[in-house]
Amino acid sequence: MREPQPTTIHLKDYAPPAFLIERVALDVDLRDADALVKARLEIRRNPASTEPRAPLALDGDELQLAAVALDGVLLRANRYSLNAERLVIPDVPAAFTLQTVSRIVPQNNTRLEGLYASASGFVTQCEAEGFRRITWFIDRPDVMARYRTTVHADKARYPVLLSNGNLSASGDEPGGRHFATFEDPFPKPSYLFALVAAKLEVLEDTFISRSGGQKQLAVYVEPGRLGQAHWAMDCLKRAMRWDKQRFGLELDLDHYKIVAVGDFNSGAMENKGLNIFNAKFVLARPELATDHDFLAIDRVVAHEYCHNWTGNRVTCRDWFQLSLKEGLTVFRDQEYGADSYSRGVARIQEVRLLRAGQFPEDAGPMAHPVRPQSYMEIRNFYTLTVYEKGAEVVRMQHTLLGEEKFQAGMRLYFQRHDGQAVTCDDFVQAMQDASGVDLAQLKRWYDIAGTPVLDCSGDYAAGRFTLRVRQSMEPPFHIPLAVRVGHHETVLPVTQREQAYVFEGLEEKPVPSLLRGFSAPVILNYPYTETELVHLLAHDDDPFSRWEAGQRLASDIVLRQDGEPSPAFLLAVQRLLQDGDPAFIAEALALPSESFLAEQLEVVDPDRLHAAR
């Protein structure tokens, strides 16, 4: 028997939902062998829909429907159609209330999507399409609703009950059970729903916002691990402070909660006001964790917190726009790391990740654009291209606009789209409108796969240096090329297949510093001599350019396999050791990896390469 072929979903086929859900009242009763889920949905037809007479179609997956009622009237089986994936009700009014009662078995949910049992209790993972495994719903990101959630469970086994938003009621129930009700005041898509029922310990703290409001913060951990939660709490408060200072964005909830459990399947998830982490990404013991571990926790806590605005308050219209929230939030957490620690080192580490993972992805059989045009399974597109290259597309806009105009674009983006589900084009349009800079050509980065190659050359005569640039992409991309030539420092807008740029008033032949700060995710070729690379390593004021020059010199020495650096190279390294940033010195002295070096060879002898390195 042949397995059914998965359906291919195309971006070009997007249509607005036929219905919108305004409010959700969810009641989840966790029992010994299953869970009973009652949902009350306030629904209205979407005036933007292209199908004004469409029936109501709700998504479901492994749900056992017990009852369904429309405006309080129980529906008979002949009034709706039901299969394993859809509940369809024809002839519904323009606005109505729908109630469903369903049975689920989270104890047997081995797919770990929706609500499932963990070692310490119950947790949820709803991105991208897990909410349909909890209740019948229009489970797509452009349907945003306000939620009231009530959870019931055994008090001794599951003393902590959590969901999105602020706690509005709680208490004991007969039979040793208890309940908690949470109100989330902000509309959100279903993938941001979260529920936790578990035996946990809590670290609590407060944060006074710049506007004077007091925020209640909590980090929940499995019993015996409370001492490992203090760093995560410190990281959360730093991220909150930074987001207000740098982006003007403040926490919009009275309560913000982090849950860390050892068997959470998705690493980290930005559910509105209730982030859930795998414990290894958020807990640390000073006597066992490395500096890298602490820095990684800082970044991932910041990333999930930054999603509160870029992803939660403004979300993606459809899953093709995944990079709208992930690329932008990766850029924001990168900037948090750069502002908090060493900007140069942070950038070098980002470039390492791109070259080691995303560039090969772009060059291989699984290459895809930042915004794919089709998919069969959206989970396959949580990739380095969508996240890291997507962040580079945002960074290029920041480079072209500058900090002031970029922040103006961010403010306009939120003014226009707060509480909406939008597209990558909407983000670029806000940047363009706020700055007056034409970004139409830059949008090709979203829709065309591949890593551009810039082949550069330079000529010097009579005080003039001409830099010639040829790019590989057709149609041409808009590539911001940050350069310094002599005393000239600028960002060149590379927008054609071939361009030439002239720098005048030079007293001697310059050594051009190209792609400063790795201003675009490209491969740049320039015929530097060894003397020029040594000059850049010793004297350039851009950390990436210095590191890049050192990597090229070290690669040449290793690939020659004679292991003998030149005296000039040794003098440059000696000057490098005088740098005031120890973290940068460590990065600059690290040799290129064997895998990177192997890519430079037509025939690889692993033993000889290892010995030479």
PDB file of C-alpha atoms in Angstrom, residues 388-398:
ATOM      1  CA  GLU A 388      20.492  33.574   9.800  1.00  0.00           C
ATOM      2  CA  LYS A 389      20.365  34.728   6.186  1.00  0.00           C
ATOM      3  CA  GLY A 390      17.023  36.343   7.002  1.00  0.00           C
ATOM      4  CA  ALA A 391      18.793  38.276   9.756  1.00  0.00           C
ATOM      5  CA  GLU A 392      21.423  39.380   7.221  1.00  0.00           C
ATOM      6  CA  VAL A 393      18.684  40.798   4.983  1.00  0.00           C
ATOM      7  CA  VAL A 394      17.464  42.881   7.929  1.00  0.00           C
ATOM      8  CA  ARG A 395      21.058  43.883   8.734  1.00  0.00           C
ATOM      9  CA  MET A 396      21.593  45.070   5.150  1.00  0.00           C
ATOM     10  CA  GLN A 397      18.590  47.365   5.538  1.00  0.00           C
ATOM     11  CA  HIS A 398      20.105  48.697   8.748  1.00  0.00           C
TER      12      HIS A 398
END
